[in-house]
Structure formats: structure tokens, C-alpha cells
Amino acid sequence: MDANTVSDDELYERYKNDDTSAYDELILRYKDGLTAYLNVILGSVPDAEDMMIEAFAYIMEKKPQISSGNFKAYLFQAGRRYAIRLKTRSHRKHEFSLEGLDIEPIAVGSVEREAVTGDVMEILHRCMERIDPAMKEALYLVYIDGLSHMQAARVMKVVPKKINNLITRGKQKLREELKKEGIFDPNL
């Protein structure tokens, strides 16, 4: 965040004091990232968009007390809660989707990012489908969405040590799956 960017804490405080434009700014900051994260859980962009709206609406209506520096983690935790409820109700299959994301894949590591082709993305997608959903979720939160281990632990409602374990095991499993597909990246 550069020096001219208003912090999440400041925007949220302004919203709680009836400045709706501040909340609009928070929505603009996090709607795409939250939707992409919820798509990891739900495997459906339309459902993820609906749950993103539910999470923002919850915060907008309830105006909960959020500790300093934790707006994003709180928002993602609320979104996750709504997504899991929907998933439980609908019994939908858990899938990971990279389609439509405007981000670099986590498995690229030190490989030239420009060399990533559609075929490699398909392989990455297949490999991510083969690892445990909790590992996939932890990897996504930390490496794609940029949450700290502590924030990811809060979102997933686990202790930080569990996040460390999920990430370590998830990276190992992903590395194994990528090797099966002929992609070797020792820096993953």
C-alpha cells in the first residue's frame, strides 16, 4: 500500500460513521479476490459472486468490531462461512478453478512466467484437483490471495501451525503431482 492509499481500517471506520463511499472503496478492493477465493471452495463463479455479496452485506448490516489490520481476513472468513453453508446445503463437488483469474499460478516459482502456456495451466489445474481441499485452500489464501499465515488461519478457523503444515504438505503434494505430469520445479 503506497503512502497515498487509505488503509482498510480508516475506510471501515469512515463507513461505520455513515460514509458509504468508504465502503464502496472496500468493495472495489476486495470483491474480485474474495470471489476468486470463494470459487476455490464452491467451484462456481456465480455462486462465489453471490457469497461475496452476502459477506459484504453481513459486514455492512452488522458493522462488527474488527481488530486493526484484520478487515480482509474478517471479510474472507465471513465469505468462507457463507460458502461452506451453501456447499453443505447443495452438496456440490469441491473444485479449484483458475479460469478467469487474472493472476500468476502458484506453481510457476522460478520458471520464466512468460513461458507459462495454456497447456501448463491445464496441467496445474489437474494437479490442484488431486490434492486435499484443505491444502488447496491454504495454498490459495497464502500464495494467490496474499494473506499472512495468521490471517489464513483465522479465515480457515485453524491454528497457524495447521496452516504451516497444510502449506508444507500441499506444496509437497503439488510438487509430486506436477512431476507425474512432467513438470519439475525444485523451487516450489
mmCIF file of C-alpha atoms in Angstrom:
data_model
loop_
_atom_site.group_PDB
_atom_site.id
_atom_site.type_symbol
_atom_site.label_atom_id
_atom_site.label_comp_id
_atom_site.label_asym_id
_atom_site.label_seq_id
_atom_site.Cartn_x
_atom_site.Cartn_y
_atom_site.Cartn_z
ATOM 1 C CA MET A 1 0.000 0.000 0.000
ATOM 2 C CA ASP A 2 1.542 3.317 -1.001
ATOM 3 C CA ALA A 3 1.553 6.404 1.210
ATOM 4 C CA ASN A 4 -1.496 7.895 -0.545
ATOM 5 C CA THR A 5 -3.702 4.818 -0.140
ATOM 6 C CA VAL A 6 -6.194 4.932 2.697
ATOM 7 C CA SER A 7 -5.996 1.884 4.971
ATOM 8 C CA ASP A 8 -8.790 -0.652 5.336
ATOM 9 C CA ASP A 9 -9.118 0.356 8.983
ATOM 10 C CA GLU A 10 -9.653 4.002 8.062
ATOM 11 C CA LEU A 11 -12.193 3.160 5.370
ATOM 12 C CA TYR A 12 -14.115 0.815 7.649
ATOM 13 C CA GLU A 13 -14.162 3.392 10.432
ATOM 14 C CA ARG A 14 -15.455 6.010 7.989
ATOM 15 C CA TYR A 15 -18.162 3.580 6.861
ATOM 16 C CA LYS A 16 -19.225 2.957 10.455
ATOM 17 C CA ASN A 17 -19.652 6.738 10.658
ATOM 18 C CA ASP A 18 -22.084 6.639 7.696
ATOM 19 C CA ASP A 19 -19.662 7.310 4.813
ATOM 20 C CA THR A 20 -20.974 4.812 2.227
ATOM 21 C CA SER A 21 -18.324 5.843 -0.308
ATOM 22 C CA ALA A 22 -15.698 4.394 2.040
ATOM 23 C CA TYR A 23 -17.463 1.040 1.958
ATOM 24 C CA ASP A 24 -17.688 1.221 -1.836
ATOM 25 C CA GLU A 25 -13.893 1.538 -1.855
ATOM 26 C CA LEU A 26 -13.547 -1.573 0.335
ATOM 27 C CA ILE A 27 -15.820 -3.482 -2.041
ATOM 28 C CA LEU A 28 -13.734 -2.398 -5.026
ATOM 29 C CA ARG A 29 -10.557 -3.513 -3.235
ATOM 30 C CA TYR A 30 -11.716 -6.982 -2.289
ATOM 31 C CA LYS A 31 -14.635 -8.141 -4.442
ATOM 32 C CA ASP A 32 -12.500 -9.819 -7.117
ATOM 33 C CA GLY A 33 -10.108 -11.504 -4.693
ATOM 34 C CA LEU A 34 -12.908 -12.697 -2.436
ATOM 35 C CA THR A 35 -14.893 -14.018 -5.398
ATOM 36 C CA ALA A 36 -11.855 -15.903 -6.701
ATOM 37 C CA TYR A 37 -11.219 -17.383 -3.242
ATOM 38 C CA LEU A 38 -14.857 -18.432 -2.816
ATOM 39 C CA ASN A 39 -14.718 -20.024 -6.256
ATOM 40 C CA VAL A 40 -11.966 -22.277 -4.872
ATOM 41 C CA ILE A 41 -14.437 -23.520 -2.270
ATOM 42 C CA LEU A 42 -17.555 -23.633 -4.430
ATOM 43 C CA GLY A 43 -16.285 -24.365 -7.927
ATOM 44 C CA SER A 44 -18.853 -21.947 -9.335
ATOM 45 C CA VAL A 45 -18.236 -18.303 -10.183
ATOM 46 C CA PRO A 46 -21.932 -17.334 -9.950
ATOM 47 C CA ASP A 47 -22.233 -18.950 -6.506
ATOM 48 C CA ALA A 48 -18.938 -17.344 -5.446
ATOM 49 C CA GLU A 49 -20.231 -13.923 -6.537
ATOM 50 C CA ASP A 50 -23.435 -14.462 -4.549
ATOM 51 C CA MET A 51 -21.499 -15.424 -1.415
ATOM 52 C CA MET A 52 -19.145 -12.452 -1.887
ATOM 53 C CA ILE A 53 -22.208 -10.192 -1.854
ATOM 54 C CA GLU A 54 -23.547 -11.987 1.235
ATOM 55 C CA ALA A 55 -20.247 -11.449 3.086
ATOM 56 C CA PHE A 56 -20.158 -7.741 2.268
ATOM 57 C CA ALA A 57 -23.852 -7.369 3.142
ATOM 58 C CA TYR A 58 -23.271 -9.024 6.513
ATOM 59 C CA ILE A 59 -20.492 -6.572 7.380
ATOM 60 C CA MET A 60 -22.481 -3.648 6.007
ATOM 61 C CA GLU A 61 -25.550 -4.519 8.079
ATOM 62 C CA LYS A 62 -23.937 -5.688 11.330
ATOM 63 C CA LYS A 63 -20.930 -3.334 11.391
ATOM 64 C CA PRO A 64 -18.972 -5.769 13.580
ATOM 65 C CA GLN A 65 -15.989 -4.729 15.658
ATOM 66 C CA ILE A 66 -12.930 -5.743 13.607
ATOM 67 C CA SER A 67 -9.474 -5.549 15.142
ATOM 68 C CA SER A 68 -6.922 -3.295 13.479
ATOM 69 C CA GLY A 69 -5.351 -4.692 10.323
ATOM 70 C CA ASN A 70 -7.810 -7.576 10.025
ATOM 71 C CA PHE A 71 -10.586 -6.325 7.750
ATOM 72 C CA LYS A 72 -9.541 -8.526 4.838
ATOM 73 C CA ALA A 73 -9.175 -11.648 6.994
ATOM 74 C CA TYR A 74 -12.546 -10.963 8.647
ATOM 75 C CA LEU A 75 -14.215 -10.459 5.267
ATOM 76 C CA PHE A 76 -12.724 -13.663 3.854
ATOM 77 C CA GLN A 77 -13.747 -15.570 6.976
ATOM 78 C CA ALA A 78 -17.332 -14.326 6.592
ATOM 79 C CA GLY A 79 -17.309 -15.262 2.905
ATOM 80 C CA ARG A 80 -15.943 -18.710 3.712
ATOM 81 C CA ARG A 81 -18.689 -19.247 6.277
ATOM 82 C CA TYR A 82 -21.381 -18.410 3.710
ATOM 83 C CA ALA A 83 -19.723 -20.559 1.043
ATOM 84 C CA ILE A 84 -19.483 -23.579 3.324
ATOM 85 C CA ARG A 85 -23.148 -23.205 4.260
ATOM 86 C CA LEU A 86 -24.107 -23.094 0.592
ATOM 87 C CA LYS A 87 -21.847 -26.008 -0.247
ATOM 88 C CA THR A 88 -23.252 -28.084 2.603
ATOM 89 C CA ARG A 89 -26.825 -27.333 1.520
ATOM 90 C CA SER A 90 -26.240 -28.070 -2.130
ATOM 91 C CA HIS A 91 -23.710 -30.921 -1.759
ATOM 92 C CA ARG A 92 -21.707 -29.547 -4.657
ATOM 93 C CA LYS A 93 -18.369 -31.051 -5.666
ATOM 94 C CA HIS A 94 -15.322 -29.133 -4.391
ATOM 95 C CA GLU A 95 -13.262 -27.898 -7.337
ATOM 96 C CA PHE A 96 -10.398 -25.475 -7.814
ATOM 97 C CA SER A 97 -10.661 -23.165 -10.794
ATOM 98 C CA LEU A 98 -8.032 -20.933 -12.290
ATOM 99 C CA GLU A 99 -10.276 -19.965 -15.198
ATOM 100 C CA GLY A 100 -10.939 -16.277 -15.404
ATOM 101 C CA LEU A 101 -8.333 -15.392 -12.787
ATOM 102 C CA ASP A 102 -6.030 -12.571 -13.769
ATOM 103 C CA ILE A 103 -3.159 -13.834 -11.610
ATOM 104 C CA GLU A 104 0.013 -15.871 -11.926
ATOM 105 C CA PRO A 105 -0.199 -19.527 -10.869
ATOM 106 C CA ILE A 106 1.491 -20.583 -7.629
ATOM 107 C CA ALA A 107 3.359 -23.490 -9.236
ATOM 108 C CA VAL A 108 5.434 -21.365 -11.585
ATOM 109 C CA GLY A 109 8.045 -20.429 -8.952
ATOM 110 C CA SER A 110 11.360 -19.541 -10.558
ATOM 111 C CA VAL A 111 10.302 -20.713 -14.044
ATOM 112 C CA GLU A 112 10.023 -17.856 -16.537
ATOM 113 C CA ARG A 113 6.480 -16.582 -16.037
ATOM 114 C CA GLU A 114 6.281 -15.614 -19.699
ATOM 115 C CA ALA A 115 6.743 -19.283 -20.666
ATOM 116 C CA VAL A 116 3.562 -20.408 -18.937
ATOM 117 C CA THR A 117 1.246 -21.657 -21.658
ATOM 118 C CA GLY A 118 -2.348 -22.815 -21.709
ATOM 119 C CA ASP A 119 -1.129 -26.424 -21.554
ATOM 120 C CA VAL A 120 0.836 -25.787 -18.367
ATOM 121 C CA MET A 121 -2.182 -24.064 -16.833
ATOM 122 C CA GLU A 122 -4.308 -27.098 -17.658
ATOM 123 C CA ILE A 123 -1.735 -29.359 -16.014
ATOM 124 C CA LEU A 124 -1.614 -27.115 -12.946
ATOM 125 C CA HIS A 125 -5.404 -27.190 -12.743
ATOM 126 C CA ARG A 126 -5.447 -31.000 -12.920
ATOM 127 C CA CYS A 127 -2.728 -31.270 -10.284
ATOM 128 C CA MET A 128 -4.528 -28.890 -7.921
ATOM 129 C CA GLU A 129 -7.663 -31.037 -8.281
ATOM 130 C CA ARG A 130 -5.725 -34.039 -6.969
ATOM 131 C CA ILE A 131 -4.588 -32.538 -3.678
ATOM 132 C CA ASP A 132 -6.542 -32.325 -0.445
ATOM 133 C CA PRO A 133 -9.107 -29.468 -0.406
ATOM 134 C CA ALA A 134 -7.736 -28.008 2.847
ATOM 135 C CA MET A 135 -4.200 -27.937 1.427
ATOM 136 C CA LYS A 136 -5.508 -26.350 -1.769
ATOM 137 C CA GLU A 137 -7.382 -23.706 0.222
ATOM 138 C CA ALA A 138 -4.348 -22.852 2.377
ATOM 139 C CA LEU A 139 -2.099 -22.563 -0.694
ATOM 140 C CA TYR A 140 -4.642 -20.334 -2.393
ATOM 141 C CA LEU A 141 -5.083 -17.999 0.583
ATOM 142 C CA VAL A 142 -1.357 -17.529 1.166
ATOM 143 C CA TYR A 143 0.155 -17.634 -2.322
ATOM 144 C CA ILE A 144 -2.583 -16.349 -4.566
ATOM 145 C CA ASP A 145 -4.513 -14.015 -2.310
ATOM 146 C CA GLY A 146 -1.515 -12.863 -0.265
ATOM 147 C CA LEU A 147 -2.860 -13.405 3.244
ATOM 148 C CA SER A 148 -0.364 -13.968 6.040
ATOM 149 C CA HIS A 149 -0.287 -17.385 7.686
ATOM 150 C CA MET A 150 -2.037 -15.857 10.700
ATOM 151 C CA GLN A 151 -4.800 -14.359 8.559
ATOM 152 C CA ALA A 152 -5.225 -17.598 6.596
ATOM 153 C CA ALA A 153 -5.515 -19.472 9.901
ATOM 154 C CA ARG A 154 -8.249 -17.095 11.002
ATOM 155 C CA VAL A 155 -10.143 -17.497 7.724
ATOM 156 C CA MET A 156 -9.937 -21.293 7.880
ATOM 157 C CA LYS A 157 -10.584 -21.323 11.648
ATOM 158 C CA VAL A 158 -7.441 -23.290 12.465
ATOM 159 C CA VAL A 159 -4.273 -22.546 14.418
ATOM 160 C CA PRO A 160 -1.351 -21.002 12.478
ATOM 161 C CA LYS A 161 0.690 -24.191 12.911
ATOM 162 C CA LYS A 162 -2.007 -26.058 10.978
ATOM 163 C CA ILE A 163 -1.663 -23.553 8.112
ATOM 164 C CA ASN A 164 2.086 -24.115 8.081
ATOM 165 C CA ASN A 165 1.526 -27.870 7.936
ATOM 166 C CA LEU A 166 -1.134 -27.592 5.223
ATOM 167 C CA ILE A 167 1.111 -25.394 3.098
ATOM 168 C CA THR A 168 4.167 -27.599 3.565
ATOM 169 C CA ARG A 169 2.242 -30.782 2.764
ATOM 170 C CA GLY A 170 0.274 -29.060 -0.007
ATOM 171 C CA LYS A 171 3.431 -27.859 -1.743
ATOM 172 C CA GLN A 172 4.927 -31.342 -1.459
ATOM 173 C CA LYS A 173 1.789 -32.981 -2.891
ATOM 174 C CA LEU A 174 1.555 -30.407 -5.670
ATOM 175 C CA ARG A 175 5.246 -30.956 -6.480
ATOM 176 C CA GLU A 176 4.611 -34.742 -6.675
ATOM 177 C CA GLU A 177 1.589 -34.262 -8.931
ATOM 178 C CA LEU A 178 3.459 -31.861 -11.198
ATOM 179 C CA LYS A 179 6.350 -34.362 -11.515
ATOM 180 C CA LYS A 180 3.849 -37.008 -12.616
ATOM 181 C CA GLU A 181 2.880 -34.595 -15.411
ATOM 182 C CA GLY A 182 6.498 -33.955 -16.380
ATOM 183 C CA ILE A 183 6.908 -30.554 -14.742
ATOM 184 C CA PHE A 184 9.912 -30.297 -12.450
ATOM 185 C CA ASP A 185 10.339 -27.147 -10.367
ATOM 186 C CA PRO A 186 12.576 -27.676 -7.334
ATOM 187 C CA ASN A 187 11.793 -24.140 -6.066
ATOM 188 C CA LEU A 188 8.083 -24.810 -5.462
#
